Amino acid sequence: MPPEEPVAATDLTPGFRGRPRPAGIALPPGQYEEHGFPVLTAGTTPHVPTERWRLTVRNEDLEEWSWSWTDLMALPQDEPTVDLHCVTRWSKFGTRWRGVSLDVLLADVRSSAQYALVACHGGYTTNLPVADLLGGRAWVAHTYDGRPLHAEHGGPARLLVPHLYLWKSAKWVKEIHLVRDEQRGFWERYGYHDYGDPWREQRYQGD
Amino acid sequence: MVDAHAESASARTLVLDVPGWGGHRAGQHVDLRLTADDGYTAVRAYSIGAPWDPDAPTRVEVTVQRVQGGEVSPYLVDEFAVGQRIEVRGPVGGWFVWAPGAAGGAPVLLLAGGSGVVPLVSMVRERRRRADRTPFRLVYSVRMPGDALFLDELTGPRRRDDGVDTHVVWTRGVPPDDPSGRPPGRLDLRGLARHGWPADLRPLVFVCGPTGFVEAVSRMLLVLGHDASAIRAERFGPST
Ligand SMILES: Cc1cc2nc3c(=O)[nH]c(=O)nc-3n(C[C@H](O)[C@H](O)[C@H](O)COP(=O)(O)OP(=O)(O)OC[C@H]3O[C@@H](n4cnc5c(N)ncnc54)[C@H](O)[C@@H]3O)c2cc1C
C-alpha cells in the first residue's frame, strides 16, 4: 500500500521491513491483522453463572428495565459477522457472533439521554454515545463462532460495538446507564479516547 | 537510541533519549512506532524498565524479549542500532502503576512470567530509588537460567533491596546450583501460597506476563482469597 504522504526521512526506521502487507483487506491506521483472539483485561476474569446473570438498563430518571438470561434468550437474535479492532493494535476480521441488538433492548426504554455508561461484573466501565448503540451497530453478544462465549472473552455476555475500538465492547456487561452528561469509564479516565473510532485512530484523549 | 546492552541471550535493553520526555511512573509503558521505507508502520508496547531519573529526565529504558517469528521484537533485539531513531509515544497507562504509599502503603505482591518482569522490576527499582520500605514479594516464573532477566540484581548478594523477597520458579530447566532441589515446573497454588503474601494482609497484587500465565495466576489468587479489586493484571502476548 503506498503511503498517503511521503514519509520524512527522519521518521524511517532503517532496515525495518515488517511483515508482508495483507492484500485485499482494509486495516485501520496503525493496526495489524491477527488470526488468534488475544485477551486484554485490566484485572481478573469474572465468572458469572447464567442463573445469576441479569442485564439492567437505567435511564436518566433512574427508572430500570431488566432482563434475566431466559428473557435475553427469548428476544429476537441477530448473527452479525464483524471485524474487531483493538487499541493494542490487532484487528481480527470476519468474527461471527450471536446476540441481541441494542435496538431491541432499548426499544421500550424511555430516555432522551445522549450518553451511555456501561458497567460490568468486575467493576469495569466504559462510555459511549447512545447513538452508537443504535442502528444495528451494537449487540449484547453471548455466542462466538457457534459456541457459548468463553469467560475470558467476556462470557456469558458482552457488549459488541465493532465500529469502535474493542475496549468499548465491554466484557461481562451488567448495566447500561443512560446519562445526560458524558461520564468517563475505566480506560477513558486513564487517558483513552471518549469515542475511539479506529478509522480516525482515536486511541488517546486528544487524538 | 543512545545505548543498548544484552540482558540475556534473547533480550536486549534499549536506552532511548526522548526529547521533551516529562517523566513516568513505575509500571507504565511506551508505544514504539517503526516505519518501513514504503510508509508501512508497526507499533508495539514496551514497559519502561527503569524508574524516572530526574538527573537524566529524558532517558527511557525498555527491555525487549525476542519473540520467534515476531514482526518487531527480532528487529529491536538484533538489528536496531545505537544512534538510530525510533518514534516513541508515552508514557501510557495509569492503572498498572505503583509508587510508595500506593493503596495506603499495602504490601506488594509482584508476579512475573517471562518478560512480564520488566514493569515489575521498575517498581522494585522505584522502591529502591525512593528508599521506601514497603514489603515486597516477587515471584518470577521463567523458563531456564539463560532466559532470566535482572536475576543478579534481584537475587545477587550485593542487592540493596532489604524487604524485597524474590523467589524464582524455573518452569523448564533449573540452574545447577539451585539450592531448592525442586524439579522444574509451573508456579502452582502451593508455591503461590508459600512465596506470595497471605490474602489476610490485603496486598496490592501486580500480575504481568503472557496471557496464559496471567489467567492461571489470577485464578489461583482468587482461590487463595485475594480480592479481585486488589489484583492488577497486564497481559503481554497473544492468547494461548
Ligand atoms: C502493555 C504491554 C507492555 C509490554 N511490555 C513488553 C516488554 O517490556 N518487553 C517485551 O519484550 N514485550 C512487551 N510487550 C509485548 C510486545 O508489545 C510485543 O507484543 C512483543 O514484542 C511481540 O511483538 P512482535 O512484533 O515481535 O511479534 P508479533 O509479530 O506481534 O507476533 C507475536 C506472536 O504471534 C505470532 N504472529 C502474530 N501475527 C502473525 C502473523 N501475521 N504471521 C505469523 N505469525 C504471527 C508471531 O509468530 C509471534 O509468535 C508488552 C505488551 C503490552 C501490551
Short mmCIF file of C-alpha atoms and ligand atoms in Angstrom, two decimals:
data_model
loop_
_atom_site.label_atom_id
_atom_site.label_comp_id
_atom_site.label_asym_id
_atom_site.label_seq_id
_atom_site.Cartn_x
_atom_site.Cartn_y
_atom_site.Cartn_z
CA MET A 1 0.00 0.00 0.00
CA PRO A 2 1.60 3.35 -0.95
CA PRO A 3 1.74 5.89 1.87
CA GLU A 4 -0.74 8.75 1.80
CA GLU A 5 2.07 11.26 2.12
CA PRO A 6 5.78 10.84 1.57
CA VAL A 7 7.43 9.76 4.78
CA ALA A 8 10.02 12.16 6.12
CA ALA A 9 13.42 10.52 6.13
CA THR A 10 13.89 11.06 9.85
CA ASP A 11 10.74 9.06 10.61
CA LEU A 12 12.02 5.94 8.87
CA THR A 13 13.30 3.07 10.95
CA PRO A 14 16.36 1.98 8.97
CA GLY A 15 16.29 -1.66 7.96
CA PHE A 16 12.81 -2.32 9.31
CA ARG A 17 10.65 -4.04 6.70
CA GLY A 18 7.79 -5.57 8.66
CA ARG A 19 5.61 -8.44 7.57
CA PRO A 20 4.26 -8.72 4.04
CA ARG A 21 1.30 -6.32 3.84
CA PRO A 22 -2.07 -8.06 3.82
CA ALA A 23 -3.75 -7.87 0.42
CA GLY A 24 -7.43 -7.26 -0.12
CA ILE A 25 -8.31 -6.09 3.39
CA ALA A 26 -8.52 -2.58 4.73
CA LEU A 27 -6.68 -2.12 8.01
CA PRO A 28 -7.32 0.97 10.11
CA PRO A 29 -4.18 3.08 10.61
CA GLY A 30 -1.60 1.52 12.94
CA GLN A 31 -3.32 -1.88 13.09
CA TYR A 32 -2.08 -5.32 12.05
CA GLU A 33 -4.08 -8.42 11.21
CA GLU A 34 -4.33 -11.05 13.93
CA HIS A 35 -5.64 -14.58 13.44
CA GLY A 36 -5.82 -15.57 17.10
CA PHE A 37 -8.05 -13.85 19.62
CA PRO A 38 -5.88 -12.02 22.16
CA VAL A 39 -7.23 -11.15 25.57
CA LEU A 40 -6.85 -7.81 27.30
CA THR A 41 -8.45 -7.20 30.67
CA ALA A 42 -7.46 -4.75 33.38
CA GLY A 43 -8.00 -7.21 36.22
CA THR A 44 -9.09 -10.79 36.69
CA THR A 45 -11.71 -12.70 34.74
CA PRO A 46 -15.12 -12.77 36.50
CA HIS A 47 -17.08 -15.99 36.21
CA VAL A 48 -20.82 -15.27 36.25
CA PRO A 49 -23.25 -18.20 36.07
CA THR A 50 -26.16 -17.60 33.70
CA GLU A 51 -28.68 -18.39 36.50
CA ARG A 52 -27.46 -15.31 38.34
CA TRP A 53 -26.97 -13.16 35.24
CA ARG A 54 -29.08 -10.01 34.78
CA LEU A 55 -28.82 -7.08 32.45
CA THR A 56 -30.21 -3.76 33.67
CA VAL A 57 -30.76 -0.56 31.71
CA ARG A 58 -31.25 2.56 33.85
CA ASN A 59 -32.42 5.83 32.35
CA GLU A 60 -31.64 9.40 33.40
CA ASP A 61 -34.66 9.37 35.77
CA LEU A 62 -33.33 6.20 37.44
CA GLU A 63 -36.12 4.02 36.05
CA GLU A 64 -34.92 0.49 35.33
CA TRP A 65 -35.52 -2.19 32.75
CA SER A 66 -34.03 -5.58 33.38
CA TRP A 67 -33.62 -8.98 31.71
CA SER A 68 -32.70 -12.39 33.05
CA TRP A 69 -30.74 -14.87 30.93
CA THR A 70 -34.02 -16.58 29.95
CA ASP A 71 -35.52 -13.21 28.97
CA LEU A 72 -32.48 -12.45 26.83
CA MET A 73 -32.68 -15.76 25.03
CA ALA A 74 -36.39 -15.23 24.31
CA LEU A 75 -35.70 -11.99 22.42
CA PRO A 76 -35.08 -11.88 18.67
CA GLN A 77 -31.46 -12.86 17.96
CA ASP A 78 -29.02 -11.46 15.38
CA GLU A 79 -25.99 -13.20 13.90
CA PRO A 80 -23.56 -10.45 12.96
CA THR A 81 -20.21 -11.14 11.27
CA VAL A 82 -17.94 -8.22 12.12
CA ASP A 83 -14.32 -7.01 12.19
CA LEU A 84 -12.73 -6.22 15.56
CA HIS A 85 -10.14 -3.52 16.15
CA CYS A 86 -8.28 -3.45 19.46
CA VAL A 87 -6.37 -0.37 20.62
CA THR A 88 -3.40 -2.67 21.33
CA ARG A 89 -3.00 -2.77 17.51
CA TRP A 90 -4.53 -6.01 16.41
CA SER A 91 -7.51 -6.33 14.10
CA LYS A 92 -9.39 -9.55 13.54
CA PHE A 93 -11.58 -9.94 10.50
CA GLY A 94 -14.86 -11.78 9.97
CA THR A 95 -15.69 -12.79 13.56
CA ARG A 96 -19.10 -14.50 13.92
CA TRP A 97 -21.38 -13.70 16.85
CA ARG A 98 -24.93 -14.27 18.07
CA GLY A 99 -26.71 -11.84 20.33
CA VAL A 100 -29.50 -9.35 20.87
CA SER A 101 -29.40 -5.98 19.16
CA LEU A 102 -29.41 -2.93 21.42
CA ASP A 103 -32.21 -1.63 19.17
CA VAL A 104 -34.35 -4.42 20.65
CA LEU A 105 -33.21 -3.89 24.24
CA LEU A 106 -33.62 -0.13 24.19
CA ALA A 107 -36.89 -0.12 22.19
CA ASP A 108 -39.15 0.34 25.24
CA VAL A 109 -36.73 2.34 27.35
CA ARG A 110 -37.91 5.91 27.96
CA SER A 111 -34.91 8.17 27.59
CA SER A 112 -33.63 11.22 25.80
CA ALA A 113 -30.12 10.87 27.22
CA GLN A 114 -27.26 11.16 24.75
CA TYR A 115 -24.61 9.17 26.59
CA ALA A 116 -24.25 5.68 27.97
CA LEU A 117 -22.00 4.47 30.76
CA VAL A 118 -21.68 0.70 30.60
CA ALA A 119 -20.88 -1.15 33.85
CA CYS A 120 -19.65 -4.70 34.17
CA HIS A 121 -19.06 -7.51 36.61
CA GLY A 122 -15.58 -6.94 38.00
CA GLY A 123 -16.07 -3.17 38.11
CA TYR A 124 -15.05 -2.25 34.54
CA THR A 125 -16.87 0.68 32.92
CA THR A 126 -16.78 2.40 29.55
CA ASN A 127 -18.59 5.33 27.96
CA LEU A 128 -20.02 5.90 24.50
CA PRO A 129 -22.82 7.88 22.85
CA VAL A 130 -26.26 6.24 22.91
CA ALA A 131 -26.47 6.80 19.14
CA ASP A 132 -23.61 4.32 18.70
CA LEU A 133 -25.61 1.65 20.48
CA LEU A 134 -28.45 2.04 17.98
CA GLY A 135 -28.94 1.50 14.26
CA GLY A 136 -27.99 -2.18 14.13
CA ARG A 137 -24.42 -1.46 15.22
CA ALA A 138 -24.34 -2.86 18.77
CA TRP A 139 -25.32 -6.12 20.45
CA VAL A 140 -25.30 -7.94 23.74
CA ALA A 141 -23.48 -10.99 22.40
CA HIS A 142 -23.48 -14.41 24.09
CA THR A 143 -22.22 -16.73 21.35
CA TYR A 144 -18.90 -16.58 19.50
CA ASP A 145 -18.17 -18.76 16.50
CA GLY A 146 -21.09 -21.04 17.31
CA ARG A 147 -20.11 -21.61 20.96
CA PRO A 148 -21.15 -20.00 24.24
CA LEU A 149 -18.85 -17.02 24.77
CA HIS A 150 -15.86 -18.01 26.92
CA ALA A 151 -15.46 -16.10 30.20
CA GLU A 152 -12.02 -14.85 29.08
CA HIS A 153 -13.69 -13.08 26.18
CA GLY A 154 -16.49 -11.64 28.29
CA GLY A 155 -18.91 -14.54 28.66
CA PRO A 156 -21.61 -15.20 29.45
CA ALA A 157 -22.39 -11.96 27.61
CA ARG A 158 -20.51 -8.90 26.44
CA LEU A 159 -21.33 -5.74 24.64
CA LEU A 160 -20.27 -5.81 20.98
CA VAL A 161 -19.78 -2.42 19.30
CA PRO A 162 -17.41 -3.35 16.49
CA HIS A 163 -17.21 0.06 14.83
CA LEU A 164 -15.35 1.41 17.88
CA TYR A 165 -12.11 0.15 19.45
CA LEU A 166 -12.72 -3.07 21.33
CA TRP A 167 -12.40 -1.62 24.85
CA LYS A 168 -15.87 -0.13 24.24
CA SER A 169 -17.23 -3.66 23.70
CA ALA A 170 -17.35 -4.20 27.44
CA LYS A 171 -16.96 -7.78 28.63
CA TRP A 172 -19.24 -9.21 31.36
CA VAL A 173 -21.76 -6.43 30.77
CA LYS A 174 -24.16 -5.90 33.67
CA GLU A 175 -25.70 -2.44 33.47
CA ILE A 176 -26.17 0.29 30.92
CA HIS A 177 -26.74 3.72 32.44
CA LEU A 178 -28.24 6.32 30.12
CA VAL A 179 -26.99 9.69 31.30
CA ARG A 180 -27.40 13.33 30.23
CA ASP A 181 -23.75 14.26 30.65
CA GLU A 182 -20.93 12.09 29.48
CA GLN A 183 -19.23 10.22 32.33
CA ARG A 184 -15.85 8.66 31.68
CA GLY A 185 -15.32 4.94 32.09
CA PHE A 186 -12.33 2.98 33.29
CA TRP A 187 -9.79 3.37 30.46
CA GLU A 188 -11.18 6.76 29.49
CA ARG A 189 -10.21 8.09 32.93
CA TYR A 190 -6.71 6.79 32.29
CA GLY A 191 -6.42 8.83 29.12
CA TYR A 192 -8.06 6.73 26.44
CA HIS A 193 -10.37 8.39 23.96
CA ASP A 194 -14.04 9.08 24.77
CA TYR A 195 -15.19 7.92 21.34
CA GLY A 196 -12.49 5.57 19.98
CA ASP A 197 -13.01 5.41 16.22
CA PRO A 198 -10.31 3.08 14.82
CA TRP A 199 -10.51 4.64 11.34
CA ARG A 200 -9.64 8.05 12.80
CA GLU A 201 -7.11 6.43 15.13
CA GLN A 202 -8.73 7.90 18.25
CA ARG A 203 -6.66 6.00 20.77
CA TYR A 204 -5.95 8.58 23.44
CA GLN A 205 -7.75 11.72 24.66
CA GLY A 206 -6.83 14.49 22.27
CA ASP A 207 -6.36 12.26 19.20
CA MET B 1 18.77 5.12 20.92
CA VAL B 2 21.82 6.20 22.89
CA ASP B 3 22.84 2.87 24.36
CA ALA B 4 21.95 -0.84 24.32
CA HIS B 5 23.08 -3.99 26.02
CA ALA B 6 22.16 -7.67 26.02
CA GLU B 7 20.10 -8.60 29.07
CA SER B 8 20.05 -12.34 28.24
CA ALA B 9 20.62 -14.49 25.16
CA SER B 10 17.21 -13.43 23.86
CA ALA B 11 16.57 -10.00 25.36
CA ARG B 12 18.13 -6.60 24.97
CA THR B 13 17.78 -3.37 26.88
CA LEU B 14 17.42 -0.26 24.72
CA VAL B 15 18.25 3.10 26.27
CA LEU B 16 16.39 5.87 24.50
CA ASP B 17 16.84 9.58 24.82
CA VAL B 18 13.43 11.14 24.18
CA PRO B 19 13.45 14.93 23.71
CA GLY B 20 10.70 16.56 25.75
CA TRP B 21 10.05 13.49 27.91
CA GLY B 22 8.18 14.64 31.01
CA GLY B 23 8.68 11.70 33.35
CA HIS B 24 6.87 8.43 34.02
CA ARG B 25 5.66 6.16 36.81
CA ALA B 26 6.84 2.64 37.60
CA GLY B 27 4.76 0.17 35.59
CA GLN B 28 3.94 2.44 32.65
CA HIS B 29 4.87 1.61 29.07
CA VAL B 30 5.68 3.32 25.80
CA ASP B 31 4.41 2.64 22.32
CA LEU B 32 7.26 2.30 19.82
CA ARG B 33 6.39 3.00 16.20
CA LEU B 34 8.53 1.62 13.39
CA THR B 35 8.18 2.82 9.81
CA ALA B 36 9.39 0.89 6.76
CA ASP B 37 10.55 2.82 3.71
CA ASP B 38 7.22 2.29 1.94
CA GLY B 39 5.42 4.01 4.81
CA TYR B 40 4.14 0.82 6.48
CA THR B 41 4.15 1.18 10.25
CA ALA B 42 4.04 -1.23 13.16
CA VAL B 43 3.59 -0.21 16.78
CA ARG B 44 4.25 -2.29 19.87
CA ALA B 45 4.02 -1.58 23.58
CA TYR B 46 7.12 -1.97 25.79
CA SER B 47 7.21 -1.46 29.52
CA ILE B 48 9.64 1.08 30.87
CA GLY B 49 12.13 -0.88 32.94
CA ALA B 50 13.82 1.89 34.87
CA PRO B 51 12.04 4.47 37.00
CA TRP B 52 12.21 8.09 36.01
CA ASP B 53 15.52 9.67 36.91
CA PRO B 54 15.40 13.44 37.49
CA ASP B 55 19.13 13.58 36.71
CA ALA B 56 18.50 12.13 33.25
CA PRO B 57 14.93 13.28 32.70
CA THR B 58 14.70 12.36 29.00
CA ARG B 59 16.02 8.80 29.38
CA VAL B 60 13.65 5.90 28.79
CA GLU B 61 14.79 2.28 29.11
CA VAL B 62 12.93 -0.69 27.69
CA THR B 63 13.84 -4.37 27.60
CA VAL B 64 12.67 -6.34 24.59
CA GLN B 65 12.44 -10.12 24.55
CA ARG B 66 12.83 -11.71 21.10
CA VAL B 67 9.62 -13.49 20.05
CA GLN B 68 10.39 -16.08 17.34
CA GLY B 69 8.65 -15.12 14.11
CA GLY B 70 7.60 -11.77 15.54
CA GLU B 71 7.48 -8.72 13.34
CA VAL B 72 9.03 -6.15 15.66
CA SER B 73 10.89 -7.76 18.56
CA PRO B 74 13.57 -9.59 16.49
CA TYR B 75 14.34 -6.31 14.75
CA LEU B 76 14.67 -4.42 18.04
CA VAL B 77 16.82 -7.13 19.63
CA ASP B 78 19.08 -7.95 16.67
CA GLU B 79 19.16 -5.05 14.20
CA PHE B 80 18.20 -1.67 15.63
CA ALA B 81 21.49 0.15 16.27
CA VAL B 82 22.75 2.78 18.69
CA GLY B 83 22.40 6.20 17.06
CA GLN B 84 19.28 5.25 15.11
CA ARG B 85 15.95 6.89 15.78
CA ILE B 86 12.55 5.45 16.60
CA GLU B 87 9.21 7.08 17.34
CA VAL B 88 8.19 6.92 20.99
CA ARG B 89 4.79 7.69 22.43
CA GLY B 90 4.09 7.76 26.12
CA PRO B 91 4.10 7.27 28.92
CA VAL B 92 0.99 5.12 28.53
CA GLY B 93 -1.09 3.54 31.30
CA GLY B 94 -2.12 4.88 34.68
CA TRP B 95 -3.58 1.69 36.15
CA PHE B 96 -0.71 -0.78 36.23
CA VAL B 97 1.49 1.54 38.30
CA TRP B 98 3.00 1.61 41.75
CA ALA B 99 4.54 4.38 43.87
CA PRO B 100 5.44 4.44 47.57
CA GLY B 101 2.25 4.77 49.60
CA ALA B 102 0.01 3.19 46.94
CA ALA B 103 -3.15 1.63 48.41
CA GLY B 104 -2.29 3.08 51.82
CA GLY B 105 1.15 1.50 51.85
CA ALA B 106 -0.21 -2.03 51.42
CA PRO B 107 2.37 -4.79 50.95
CA VAL B 108 3.04 -5.52 47.31
CA LEU B 109 2.99 -8.86 45.56
CA LEU B 110 4.61 -8.97 42.12
CA LEU B 111 4.00 -12.00 39.94
CA ALA B 112 6.02 -12.10 36.74
CA GLY B 113 6.02 -14.52 33.84
CA GLY B 114 8.96 -14.20 31.41
CA SER B 115 9.43 -10.66 30.08
CA GLY B 116 6.47 -9.63 32.27
CA VAL B 117 9.15 -8.96 34.86
CA VAL B 118 10.07 -5.66 33.16
CA PRO B 119 7.38 -3.34 34.62
CA LEU B 120 7.68 -5.15 37.96
CA VAL B 121 11.43 -4.64 38.21
CA SER B 122 10.71 -0.99 37.55
CA MET B 123 8.57 -0.99 40.71
CA VAL B 124 11.36 -2.67 42.70
CA ARG B 125 13.80 -0.05 41.41
CA GLU B 126 11.42 2.77 42.25
CA ARG B 127 11.15 1.44 45.80
CA ARG B 128 14.95 1.37 45.99
CA ARG B 129 15.36 4.83 44.46
CA ARG B 130 12.94 6.34 46.97
CA ALA B 131 14.42 4.35 49.89
CA ASP B 132 10.90 3.11 50.55
CA ARG B 133 10.29 0.24 52.99
CA THR B 134 7.01 -1.20 51.68
CA PRO B 135 7.24 -5.01 51.99
CA PHE B 136 7.59 -6.54 48.52
CA ARG B 137 7.46 -10.11 47.36
CA LEU B 138 8.35 -11.01 43.81
CA VAL B 139 7.63 -14.42 42.35
CA TYR B 140 9.31 -14.72 38.97
CA SER B 141 8.38 -17.57 36.67
CA VAL B 142 10.95 -18.12 33.94
CA ARG B 143 11.83 -20.96 31.60
CA MET B 144 15.50 -21.59 32.28
CA PRO B 145 18.60 -19.83 33.54
CA GLY B 146 19.58 -18.32 30.16
CA ASP B 147 16.18 -16.63 29.86
CA ALA B 148 16.08 -14.91 33.24
CA LEU B 149 16.20 -11.11 33.23
CA PHE B 150 17.70 -8.94 36.01
CA LEU B 151 18.44 -12.06 38.04
CA ASP B 152 21.69 -10.87 39.61
CA GLU B 153 20.12 -7.57 40.52
CA LEU B 154 17.12 -9.25 42.11
CA THR B 155 18.81 -12.12 43.91
CA GLY B 156 22.52 -11.30 44.00
CA PRO B 157 24.47 -10.90 47.22
CA ARG B 158 25.01 -7.14 46.82
CA ARG B 159 21.39 -6.23 46.35
CA ARG B 160 20.16 -3.17 48.14
CA ASP B 161 16.59 -4.28 48.38
CA ASP B 162 16.03 -5.13 52.05
CA GLY B 163 12.42 -6.10 52.44
CA VAL B 164 12.08 -7.42 48.90
CA ASP B 165 11.85 -11.22 48.79
CA THR B 166 12.41 -12.74 45.39
CA HIS B 167 11.54 -16.30 44.54
CA VAL B 168 12.28 -17.74 41.12
CA VAL B 169 10.18 -20.56 39.66
CA TRP B 170 12.03 -22.42 36.88
CA THR B 171 9.47 -23.93 34.52
CA ARG B 172 11.75 -25.91 32.15
CA GLY B 173 15.27 -26.05 33.49
CA VAL B 174 16.75 -25.45 36.93
CA PRO B 175 20.24 -23.93 37.36
CA PRO B 176 22.82 -26.49 38.56
CA ASP B 177 23.46 -24.58 41.81
CA ASP B 178 19.78 -24.15 42.70
CA PRO B 179 19.51 -24.80 46.44
CA SER B 180 15.81 -25.69 46.48
CA GLY B 181 16.19 -29.12 44.90
CA ARG B 182 12.83 -28.55 43.27
CA PRO B 183 12.31 -30.02 39.78
CA PRO B 184 11.26 -27.60 37.02
CA GLY B 185 7.54 -26.91 36.87
CA ARG B 186 4.97 -24.19 36.72
CA LEU B 187 4.03 -21.97 39.60
CA ASP B 188 1.25 -23.75 41.45
CA LEU B 189 -1.15 -22.97 44.25
CA ARG B 190 1.20 -24.26 46.91
CA GLY B 191 4.13 -22.20 45.60
CA LEU B 192 2.00 -19.10 45.37
CA ALA B 193 0.63 -19.59 48.88
CA ARG B 194 4.14 -20.08 50.19
CA HIS B 195 6.01 -17.32 48.38
CA GLY B 196 3.23 -14.76 47.98
CA TRP B 197 1.62 -12.69 50.73
CA PRO B 198 -1.33 -14.22 52.54
CA ALA B 199 -4.62 -12.67 51.42
CA ASP B 200 -5.26 -11.52 55.01
CA LEU B 201 -2.54 -8.90 54.64
CA ARG B 202 -4.55 -7.35 51.79
CA PRO B 203 -1.59 -6.89 49.46
CA LEU B 204 -1.72 -4.96 46.23
CA VAL B 205 -1.02 -7.55 43.53
CA PHE B 206 0.53 -6.95 40.11
CA VAL B 207 0.50 -9.83 37.63
CA CYS B 208 2.30 -9.49 34.31
CA GLY B 209 3.29 -11.89 31.59
CA PRO B 210 1.86 -13.93 28.74
CA THR B 211 -1.92 -14.25 28.75
CA GLY B 212 -1.92 -17.90 29.85
CA PHE B 213 0.29 -17.09 32.84
CA VAL B 214 -1.83 -14.11 33.88
CA GLU B 215 -5.07 -16.08 33.63
CA ALA B 216 -3.74 -19.04 35.58
CA VAL B 217 -2.17 -16.91 38.31
CA SER B 218 -5.24 -14.68 38.65
CA ARG B 219 -7.46 -17.70 39.22
CA MET B 220 -5.09 -19.05 41.85
CA LEU B 221 -5.05 -15.69 43.62
CA LEU B 222 -8.84 -15.72 43.84
CA VAL B 223 -8.79 -19.27 45.17
CA LEU B 224 -6.32 -18.13 47.83
CA GLY B 225 -8.81 -15.46 48.92
CA HIS B 226 -7.32 -12.35 47.34
CA ASP B 227 -9.82 -9.67 46.48
CA ALA B 228 -10.34 -9.26 42.73
CA SER B 229 -10.24 -5.48 43.15
CA ALA B 230 -6.68 -5.65 44.53
CA ILE B 231 -5.32 -7.56 41.51
CA ARG B 232 -3.91 -5.59 38.59
CA ALA B 233 -3.04 -7.55 35.50
CA GLU B 234 -1.14 -6.81 32.33
CA ARG B 235 -1.13 -9.34 29.50
CA PHE B 236 1.77 -9.24 27.05
CA GLY B 237 1.24 -11.76 24.38
CA PRO B 238 -1.21 -13.36 22.02
CA SER B 239 -3.69 -15.65 23.73
CA THR B 240 -2.72 -19.28 24.12
C1 LIG C 1 1.33 -3.09 27.95
C2 LIG C 1 2.33 -4.01 27.29
C3 LIG C 1 3.63 -3.98 27.70
C4 LIG C 1 4.58 -4.82 27.10
N1 LIG C 1 5.87 -4.79 27.56
C5 LIG C 1 6.80 -5.60 27.00
C6 LIG C 1 8.15 -5.62 27.48
O1 LIG C 1 8.52 -4.90 28.41
N2 LIG C 1 9.03 -6.44 26.87
C7 LIG C 1 8.67 -7.26 25.83
O2 LIG C 1 9.54 -7.97 25.30
N3 LIG C 1 7.40 -7.28 25.37
C8 LIG C 1 6.45 -6.47 25.92
N4 LIG C 1 5.16 -6.48 25.43
C9 LIG C 1 4.85 -7.31 24.25
C10 LIG C 1 5.21 -6.53 22.97
O3 LIG C 1 4.33 -5.42 22.84
C11 LIG C 1 5.05 -7.35 21.67
O4 LIG C 1 3.79 -7.95 21.66
C12 LIG C 1 6.12 -8.41 21.53
O5 LIG C 1 7.41 -7.81 21.50
C13 LIG C 1 5.90 -9.22 20.25
O6 LIG C 1 5.91 -8.36 19.15
P1 LIG C 1 6.42 -8.87 17.74
O7 LIG C 1 6.11 -7.81 16.74
O8 LIG C 1 7.82 -9.34 17.82
O9 LIG C 1 5.54 -10.13 17.50
P2 LIG C 1 4.21 -10.18 16.62
O10 LIG C 1 4.57 -10.02 15.19
O11 LIG C 1 3.22 -9.26 17.18
O12 LIG C 1 3.81 -11.67 16.88
C14 LIG C 1 3.62 -12.23 18.19
C15 LIG C 1 3.45 -13.73 18.02
O13 LIG C 1 2.35 -14.01 17.23
C16 LIG C 1 2.77 -14.62 16.03
N5 LIG C 1 2.10 -13.87 14.91
C17 LIG C 1 1.28 -12.80 15.06
N6 LIG C 1 0.83 -12.37 13.88
C18 LIG C 1 1.38 -13.16 12.95
C19 LIG C 1 1.31 -13.22 11.54
N7 LIG C 1 0.57 -12.35 10.82
N8 LIG C 1 2.03 -14.16 10.90
C20 LIG C 1 2.78 -15.02 11.59
N9 LIG C 1 2.87 -15.02 12.95
C21 LIG C 1 2.19 -14.11 13.61
C22 LIG C 1 4.28 -14.49 15.96
O14 LIG C 1 4.90 -15.58 15.35
C23 LIG C 1 4.63 -14.43 17.39
O15 LIG C 1 4.71 -15.71 17.94
C24 LIG C 1 4.21 -5.67 26.04
C25 LIG C 1 2.88 -5.70 25.64
C26 LIG C 1 1.94 -4.90 26.24
C27 LIG C 1 0.52 -4.95 25.77
#
